[in-house]
PDB file of C-alpha atoms in Angstrom:
ATOM      1  CA  MET C   1       0.000   0.000   0.000  1.00 51.00           C
ATOM      2  CA  ALA C   2       1.587   3.190  -1.188  1.00 45.00           C
ATOM      3  CA  ARG C   3       1.704   6.669   0.167  1.00 44.00           C
ATOM      4  CA  ARG C   4       0.187   8.719  -2.642  1.00 41.00           C
ATOM      5  CA  LYS C   5       2.176  11.857  -3.445  1.00 39.00           C
ATOM      6  CA  PRO C   6       1.274  14.922  -5.503  1.00 36.00           C
ATOM      7  CA  ALA C   7       3.042  15.413  -8.833  1.00 37.00           C
ATOM      8  CA  HIS C   8       4.922  18.568  -7.796  1.00 35.00           C
ATOM      9  CA  ARG C   9       6.487  18.720  -4.355  1.00 39.00           C
ATOM     10  CA  ASN C  10       9.796  19.182  -2.620  1.00 38.00           C
ATOM     11  CA  PRO C  11      11.677  15.908  -2.028  1.00 37.00           C
ATOM     12  CA  GLY C  12      11.327  14.614   1.491  1.00 37.00           C
ATOM     13  CA  THR C  13       8.066  16.403   2.312  1.00 35.00           C
ATOM     14  CA  LYS C  14       4.989  14.390   3.155  1.00 34.00           C
ATOM     15  CA  SER C  15       1.691  14.587   1.342  1.00 37.00           C
ATOM     16  CA  PRO C  16      -0.866  16.629   3.263  1.00 34.00           C
ATOM     17  CA  ALA C  17      -3.635  14.248   2.260  1.00 35.00           C
ATOM     18  CA  PRO C  18      -5.061  12.345   5.240  1.00 35.00           C
ATOM     19  CA  ALA C  19      -5.289   8.593   5.414  1.00 36.00           C
ATOM     20  CA  ARG C  20      -8.292   7.003   3.775  1.00 34.00           C
ATOM     21  CA  SER C  21     -10.164   3.767   4.216  1.00 36.00           C
ATOM     22  CA  ASP C  22     -10.744   1.386   1.318  1.00 41.00           C
ATOM     23  CA  SER C  23     -14.245   2.865   1.056  1.00 36.00           C
ATOM     24  CA  GLY C  24     -12.718   6.279   0.319  1.00 36.00           C
ATOM     25  CA  THR C  25     -13.706   7.968   3.593  1.00 35.00           C
ATOM     26  CA  ARG C  26     -11.154  10.641   4.473  1.00 41.00           C
ATOM     27  CA  GLY C  27      -9.354  10.313   7.768  1.00 46.00           C
ATOM     28  CA  ALA C  28     -10.889   6.934   8.634  1.00 48.00           C
ATOM     29  CA  GLY C  29      -7.603   5.055   8.991  1.00 88.00           C
ATOM     30  CA  GLU C  30      -9.473   1.793   8.580  1.00 91.00           C
ATOM     31  CA  LEU C  31      -8.680  -1.325   6.566  1.00 93.00           C
ATOM     32  CA  ARG C  32     -11.218  -4.031   5.762  1.00 95.00           C
ATOM     33  CA  ILE C  33      -9.973  -7.526   4.903  1.00 97.00           C
ATOM     34  CA  ILE C  34     -12.033  -8.703   1.926  1.00 97.00           C
ATOM     35  CA  GLY C  35     -11.341 -12.445   1.682  1.00 97.00           C
ATOM     36  CA  GLY C  36     -10.220 -15.555   3.510  1.00 97.00           C
ATOM     37  CA  ASP C  37     -10.293 -16.421   7.203  1.00 97.00           C
ATOM     38  CA  TRP C  38     -10.424 -12.776   8.318  1.00 97.00           C
ATOM     39  CA  ARG C  39     -12.967 -11.644   5.741  1.00 97.00           C
ATOM     40  CA  SER C  40     -14.831  -8.467   6.795  1.00 97.00           C
ATOM     41  CA  ARG C  41     -12.498  -7.829   9.756  1.00 97.00           C
ATOM     42  CA  LYS C  42     -11.855  -4.109  10.154  1.00 95.00           C
ATOM     43  CA  LEU C  43      -8.483  -2.892  11.386  1.00 95.00           C
ATOM     44  CA  LYS C  44      -7.271   0.573  12.374  1.00 93.00           C
ATOM     45  CA  PHE C  45      -4.038   2.235  11.303  1.00 91.00           C
ATOM     46  CA  PRO C  46      -2.640   5.703  12.064  1.00 90.00           C
ATOM     47  CA  ASP C  47      -2.816   8.692   9.747  1.00 83.00           C
ATOM     48  CA  ALA C  48       0.892   8.733   8.864  1.00 75.00           C
ATOM     49  CA  GLY C  49       2.232  10.084   5.568  1.00 63.00           C
ATOM     50  CA  GLY C  50      -0.951   9.821   3.497  1.00 70.00           C
ATOM     51  CA  VAL C  51      -1.272   6.027   3.751  1.00 79.00           C
ATOM     52  CA  ARG C  52      -4.155   4.538   1.768  1.00 73.00           C
ATOM     53  CA  PRO C  53      -4.907   0.821   1.451  1.00 79.00           C
ATOM     54  CA  THR C  54      -4.837  -0.693  -2.019  1.00 87.00           C
ATOM     55  CA  PRO C  55      -8.544  -0.529  -3.033  1.00 90.00           C
ATOM     56  CA  ALA C  56     -10.712  -3.580  -2.436  1.00 93.00           C
ATOM     57  CA  ARG C  57     -11.431  -4.124  -6.136  1.00 94.00           C
ATOM     58  CA  THR C  58      -7.729  -4.075  -6.992  1.00 95.00           C
ATOM     59  CA  ARG C  59      -6.941  -6.482  -4.160  1.00 96.00           C
ATOM     60  CA  GLU C  60      -9.658  -8.841  -5.325  1.00 97.00           C
ATOM     61  CA  THR C  61      -8.203  -8.870  -8.846  1.00 97.00           C
ATOM     62  CA  LEU C  62      -4.652  -9.412  -7.565  1.00 97.00           C
ATOM     63  CA  PHE C  63      -5.573 -12.317  -5.322  1.00 98.00           C
ATOM     64  CA  ASN C  64      -7.638 -13.895  -8.076  1.00 97.00           C
ATOM     65  CA  TRP C  65      -4.458 -13.831 -10.185  1.00 97.00           C
ATOM     66  CA  LEU C  66      -2.542 -15.488  -7.325  1.00 98.00           C
ATOM     67  CA  ALA C  67      -5.304 -17.885  -6.246  1.00 95.00           C
ATOM     68  CA  PHE C  68      -3.392 -21.072  -7.116  1.00 95.00           C
ATOM     69  CA  HIS C  69      -0.036 -19.857  -5.784  1.00 97.00           C
ATOM     70  CA  LEU C  70      -0.863 -18.350  -2.393  1.00 97.00           C
ATOM     71  CA  ALA C  71      -1.412 -21.331  -0.090  1.00 97.00           C
ATOM     72  CA  GLY C  72       1.600 -21.795   2.197  1.00 98.00           C
ATOM     73  CA  SER C  73       3.605 -19.119   0.380  1.00 98.00           C
ATOM     74  CA  ASP C  74       6.276 -16.914   1.950  1.00 98.00           C
ATOM     75  CA  CYS C  75       5.404 -13.276   1.167  1.00 98.00           C
ATOM     76  CA  LEU C  76       7.161  -9.922   1.435  1.00 98.00           C
ATOM     77  CA  ASP C  77       5.093  -6.720   1.645  1.00 98.00           C
ATOM     78  CA  LEU C  78       7.348  -3.732   0.958  1.00 97.00           C
ATOM     79  CA  PHE C  79       6.095  -0.240   1.915  1.00 95.00           C
ATOM     80  CA  ALA C  80       3.490  -2.169   3.919  1.00 96.00           C
ATOM     81  CA  GLY C  81       1.696   0.858   5.402  1.00 94.00           C
ATOM     82  CA  SER C  82      -1.728  -0.375   6.519  1.00 94.00           C
ATOM     83  CA  GLY C  83      -0.747  -3.972   5.707  1.00 96.00           C
ATOM     84  CA  ALA C  84      -3.516  -4.305   3.122  1.00 96.00           C
ATOM     85  CA  LEU C  85      -1.566  -6.707   0.908  1.00 98.00           C
ATOM     86  CA  GLY C  86       0.405  -8.687   3.477  1.00 98.00           C
ATOM     87  CA  LEU C  87      -2.551  -9.179   5.830  1.00 98.00           C
ATOM     88  CA  GLU C  88      -4.863 -10.062   2.945  1.00 98.00           C
ATOM     89  CA  ALA C  89      -2.331 -12.677   1.823  1.00 98.00           C
ATOM     90  CA  LEU C  90      -2.239 -14.217   5.311  1.00 98.00           C
ATOM     91  CA  SER C  91      -6.030 -14.220   5.495  1.00 98.00           C
ATOM     92  CA  ARG C  92      -6.143 -16.151   2.227  1.00 98.00           C
ATOM     93  CA  GLY C  93      -3.697 -18.868   3.233  1.00 98.00           C
ATOM     94  CA  ALA C  94      -0.143 -17.555   2.876  1.00 98.00           C
ATOM     95  CA  GLY C  95       2.213 -19.378   5.222  1.00 98.00           C
ATOM     96  CA  HIS C  96       4.154 -16.305   6.307  1.00 98.00           C
ATOM     97  CA  ALA C  97       4.343 -12.597   5.528  1.00 98.00           C
ATOM     98  CA  THR C  98       7.104 -10.114   6.276  1.00 98.00           C
ATOM     99  CA  LEU C  99       5.769  -6.541   6.351  1.00 98.00           C
ATOM    100  CA  VAL C 100       8.349  -3.767   5.943  1.00 97.00           C
ATOM    101  CA  ASP C 101       7.673  -0.094   6.669  1.00 96.00           C
ATOM    102  CA  HIS C 102       9.995   2.668   7.845  1.00 94.00           C
ATOM    103  CA  THR C 103       7.380   4.560   9.908  1.00 93.00           C
ATOM    104  CA  PRO C 104       7.406   3.463  13.593  1.00 95.00           C
ATOM    105  CA  ALA C 105       3.716   4.308  14.145  1.00 93.00           C
ATOM    106  CA  LEU C 106       2.675   2.156  11.195  1.00 94.00           C
ATOM    107  CA  ALA C 107       4.987  -0.698  12.188  1.00 96.00           C
ATOM    108  CA  ASN C 108       3.527  -0.653  15.708  1.00 96.00           C
ATOM    109  CA  ALA C 109      -0.020  -0.672  14.308  1.00 95.00           C
ATOM    110  CA  LEU C 110       0.843  -3.670  12.119  1.00 97.00           C
ATOM    111  CA  ARG C 111       2.124  -5.574  15.159  1.00 98.00           C
ATOM    112  CA  THR C 112      -1.026  -4.647  17.088  1.00 97.00           C
ATOM    113  CA  ASN C 113      -3.269  -5.831  14.266  1.00 98.00           C
ATOM    114  CA  LEU C 114      -1.443  -9.143  13.985  1.00 98.00           C
ATOM    115  CA  ARG C 115      -2.049  -9.656  17.704  1.00 98.00           C
ATOM    116  CA  LEU C 116      -5.735  -8.763  17.285  1.00 97.00           C
ATOM    117  CA  LEU C 117      -5.968 -11.331  14.506  1.00 97.00           C
ATOM    118  CA  LYS C 118      -4.183 -13.861  16.749  1.00 97.00           C
ATOM    119  CA  SER C 119      -1.693 -14.497  13.975  1.00 97.00           C
ATOM    120  CA  GLU C 120       1.843 -15.725  14.521  1.00 96.00           C
ATOM    121  CA  SER C 121       2.508 -15.895  10.766  1.00 97.00           C
ATOM    122  CA  GLY C 122       3.384 -12.232  10.274  1.00 98.00           C
ATOM    123  CA  GLU C 123       6.677 -10.461  10.972  1.00 98.00           C
ATOM    124  CA  VAL C 124       6.941  -6.663  11.017  1.00 98.00           C
ATOM    125  CA  VAL C 125      10.235  -4.967  10.168  1.00 98.00           C
ATOM    126  CA  CYS C 126      10.567  -1.235  10.830  1.00 97.00           C
ATOM    127  CA  SER C 127      13.206  -0.309   8.270  1.00 96.00           C
ATOM    128  CA  ALA C 128      13.812   1.729   5.156  1.00 95.00           C
ATOM    129  CA  VAL C 129      13.104  -0.550   2.207  1.00 96.00           C
ATOM    130  CA  GLU C 130      16.457   0.083   0.509  1.00 95.00           C
ATOM    131  CA  HIS C 131      18.287  -0.788   3.728  1.00 96.00           C
ATOM    132  CA  TYR C 132      16.249  -3.970   4.156  1.00 97.00           C
ATOM    133  CA  LEU C 133      16.874  -5.098   0.579  1.00 97.00           C
ATOM    134  CA  ALA C 134      20.577  -4.209   0.517  1.00 95.00           C
ATOM    135  CA  GLN C 135      21.750  -7.564   1.863  1.00 90.00           C
ATOM    136  CA  ARG C 136      19.612 -10.679   1.930  1.00 95.00           C
ATOM    137  CA  GLN C 137      20.127 -12.765   5.063  1.00 92.00           C
ATOM    138  CA  ARG C 138      17.215 -15.174   4.676  1.00 96.00           C
ATOM    139  CA  PRO C 139      15.769 -17.462   1.967  1.00 97.00           C
ATOM    140  CA  PRO C 140      14.145 -15.747  -1.028  1.00 98.00           C
ATOM    141  CA  PHE C 141      10.395 -15.146  -1.088  1.00 98.00           C
ATOM    142  CA  ASP C 142       7.648 -16.780  -3.129  1.00 98.00           C
ATOM    143  CA  ILE C 143       5.685 -13.536  -3.576  1.00 98.00           C
ATOM    144  CA  VAL C 144       6.731  -9.887  -3.236  1.00 98.00           C
ATOM    145  CA  PHE C 145       4.262  -6.986  -3.098  1.00 98.00           C
ATOM    146  CA  MET C 146       5.619  -3.546  -4.070  1.00 96.00           C
ATOM    147  CA  ASP C 147       3.431  -0.435  -3.807  1.00 92.00           C
ATOM    148  CA  PRO C 148       5.898   2.412  -3.225  1.00 92.00           C
ATOM    149  CA  PRO C 149       5.252   6.159  -2.945  1.00 89.00           C
ATOM    150  CA  PHE C 150       4.669   7.571  -6.395  1.00 86.00           C
ATOM    151  CA  ARG C 151       6.929   9.924  -8.387  1.00 85.00           C
ATOM    152  CA  GLN C 152      10.071   9.222  -6.367  1.00 88.00           C
ATOM    153  CA  GLY C 153      11.822   6.735  -8.655  1.00 89.00           C
ATOM    154  CA  TRP C 154      11.545   3.797  -6.272  1.00 93.00           C
ATOM    155  CA  LEU C 155      10.982   1.065  -8.827  1.00 94.00           C
ATOM    156  CA  GLU C 156      13.992   2.034 -10.924  1.00 93.00           C
ATOM    157  CA  ARG C 157      16.179   1.779  -7.803  1.00 93.00           C
ATOM    158  CA  LEU C 158      14.664  -1.336  -6.272  1.00 95.00           C
ATOM    159  CA  PHE C 159      14.262  -3.658  -9.266  1.00 96.00           C
ATOM    160  CA  PRO C 160      18.052  -4.047  -9.789  1.00 94.00           C
ATOM    161  CA  LEU C 161      18.612  -4.439  -6.049  1.00 95.00           C
ATOM    162  CA  MET C 162      16.024  -7.196  -5.804  1.00 96.00           C
ATOM    163  CA  GLU C 163      17.576  -9.013  -8.751  1.00 95.00           C
ATOM    164  CA  ALA C 164      21.162  -8.661  -7.527  1.00 95.00           C
ATOM    165  CA  GLN C 165      20.299  -9.978  -4.051  1.00 96.00           C
ATOM    166  CA  GLY C 166      18.027 -12.763  -5.326  1.00 96.00           C
ATOM    167  CA  TRP C 167      15.000 -11.802  -3.244  1.00 97.00           C
ATOM    168  CA  VAL C 168      12.471 -13.826  -5.288  1.00 98.00           C
ATOM    169  CA  LYS C 169      12.560 -17.574  -5.885  1.00 97.00           C
ATOM    170  CA  PRO C 170      12.589 -18.823  -9.482  1.00 96.00           C
ATOM    171  CA  GLY C 171       8.938 -19.387 -10.261  1.00 96.00           C
ATOM    172  CA  GLY C 172       7.956 -16.692  -7.764  1.00 98.00           C
ATOM    173  CA  TRP C 173       5.865 -13.588  -8.293  1.00 98.00           C
ATOM    174  CA  VAL C 174       6.348  -9.814  -8.003  1.00 98.00           C
ATOM    175  CA  TYR C 175       3.337  -7.494  -7.785  1.00 98.00           C
ATOM    176  CA  VAL C 176       3.935  -3.811  -8.596  1.00 96.00           C
ATOM    177  CA  GLU C 177       1.795  -0.667  -8.481  1.00 94.00           C
ATOM    178  CA  HIS C 178       2.788   2.634 -10.094  1.00 92.00           C
ATOM    179  CA  GLU C 179       1.208   5.819 -11.390  1.00 90.00           C
ATOM    180  CA  SER C 180      -0.471   5.341 -14.764  1.00 90.00           C
ATOM    181  CA  GLU C 181       1.338   8.222 -16.452  1.00 89.00           C
ATOM    182  CA  LEU C 182       4.599   6.347 -15.894  1.00 85.00           C
ATOM    183  CA  VAL C 183       5.672   3.676 -18.346  1.00 87.00           C
ATOM    184  CA  THR C 184       6.462   0.552 -16.315  1.00 86.00           C
ATOM    185  CA  PRO C 185      10.227   0.716 -15.626  1.00 87.00           C
ATOM    186  CA  ALA C 186      12.465  -1.916 -17.183  1.00 93.00           C
ATOM    187  CA  VAL C 187      12.438  -5.111 -15.120  1.00 95.00           C
ATOM    188  CA  PRO C 188      15.160  -7.760 -14.792  1.00 95.00           C
ATOM    189  CA  ALA C 189      15.464 -10.128 -17.751  1.00 95.00           C
ATOM    190  CA  THR C 190      14.108 -13.049 -15.722  1.00 95.00           C
ATOM    191  CA  TRP C 191      10.851 -11.226 -14.874  1.00 97.00           C
ATOM    192  CA  HIS C 192       8.013 -11.873 -17.324  1.00 97.00           C
ATOM    193  CA  LEU C 193       4.773  -9.861 -17.323  1.00 96.00           C
ATOM    194  CA  HIS C 194       1.901 -12.164 -16.407  1.00 96.00           C
ATOM    195  CA  ARG C 195      -1.017  -9.733 -15.931  1.00 96.00           C
ATOM    196  CA  GLN C 196      -1.489  -5.960 -16.013  1.00 96.00           C
ATOM    197  CA  LYS C 197      -4.479  -3.677 -15.453  1.00 96.00           C
ATOM    198  CA  ARG C 198      -5.193   0.005 -14.961  1.00 93.00           C
ATOM    199  CA  ALA C 199      -7.590   1.430 -12.376  1.00 90.00           C
ATOM    200  CA  GLY C 200      -7.885   5.209 -12.684  1.00 87.00           C
ATOM    201  CA  GLN C 201      -4.502   6.775 -11.953  1.00 89.00           C
ATOM    202  CA  VAL C 202      -2.887   3.474 -10.915  1.00 92.00           C
ATOM    203  CA  THR C 203      -1.411   0.703 -13.068  1.00 94.00           C
ATOM    204  CA  TYR C 204      -0.803  -2.635 -11.397  1.00 95.00           C
ATOM    205  CA  SER C 205       1.197  -5.535 -12.774  1.00 96.00           C
ATOM    206  CA  LEU C 206       2.101  -9.093 -11.810  1.00 98.00           C
ATOM    207  CA  PHE C 207       5.438 -10.552 -12.952  1.00 97.00           C
ATOM    208  CA  ARG C 208       6.587 -14.188 -12.898  1.00 97.00           C
ATOM    209  CA  VAL C 209      10.253 -14.720 -12.074  1.00 97.00           C
ATOM    210  CA  GLN C 210      11.949 -17.394 -14.174  1.00 91.00           C
ATOM    211  CA  ALA C 211      15.200 -19.217 -13.568  1.00 76.00           C
ATOM    212  CA  GLU C 212      17.933 -17.537 -15.604  1.00 62.00           C
ATOM    213  CA  GLY C 213      18.264 -19.067 -19.045  1.00 49.00           C
ATOM    214  CA  LEU C 214      14.849 -20.765 -18.983  1.00 47.00           C
ATOM    215  CA  SER C 215      11.775 -19.621 -20.865  1.00 47.00           C
ATOM    216  CA  GLU C 216       8.353 -19.337 -19.256  1.00 45.00           C
TER     217      GLU C 216
END
């Protein structure tokens, strides 16, 4: 879940827009799980940096794409924010999810929500994403969710880092959201576009990661 940023702003400043629920209500700071064991559970998160959960319709499409690959999977939710993607994955049968966000208030809320859900399958890491990805010290993931702040060049910086450090298993999946006016940045040669859709100002894509030298 990304922090939505205006097109013209000074680097390092936060968007003044308040947090929104998946129903679009300003300032609600509420996430609703839409499928799986925790379906219809509502969770609170703080108004920090313009966080907005990935919309319910987009999540439904994404998890339909992943329906046959999610059970027991090891997932990484980068820029986790409200936890919309990582928590939804756990609700739908993922074996484990690591949720990474650099904002302490959001990381604390994620830990609180995992306790409320009585889940021991989620791990919260309060860290800058680039720092977390810089050196892999654990097995690669089956699925990675990436919904970074817009118009800051994150994807161009993170794609090569993820490839160099081998963060995704061969046969794994990478989900990406970016602003629709941006052409999808070049991805590593082993990533193959599986599905792509546009919803308003957001384009979202799912890539399959192949073993180097093998075709899909």
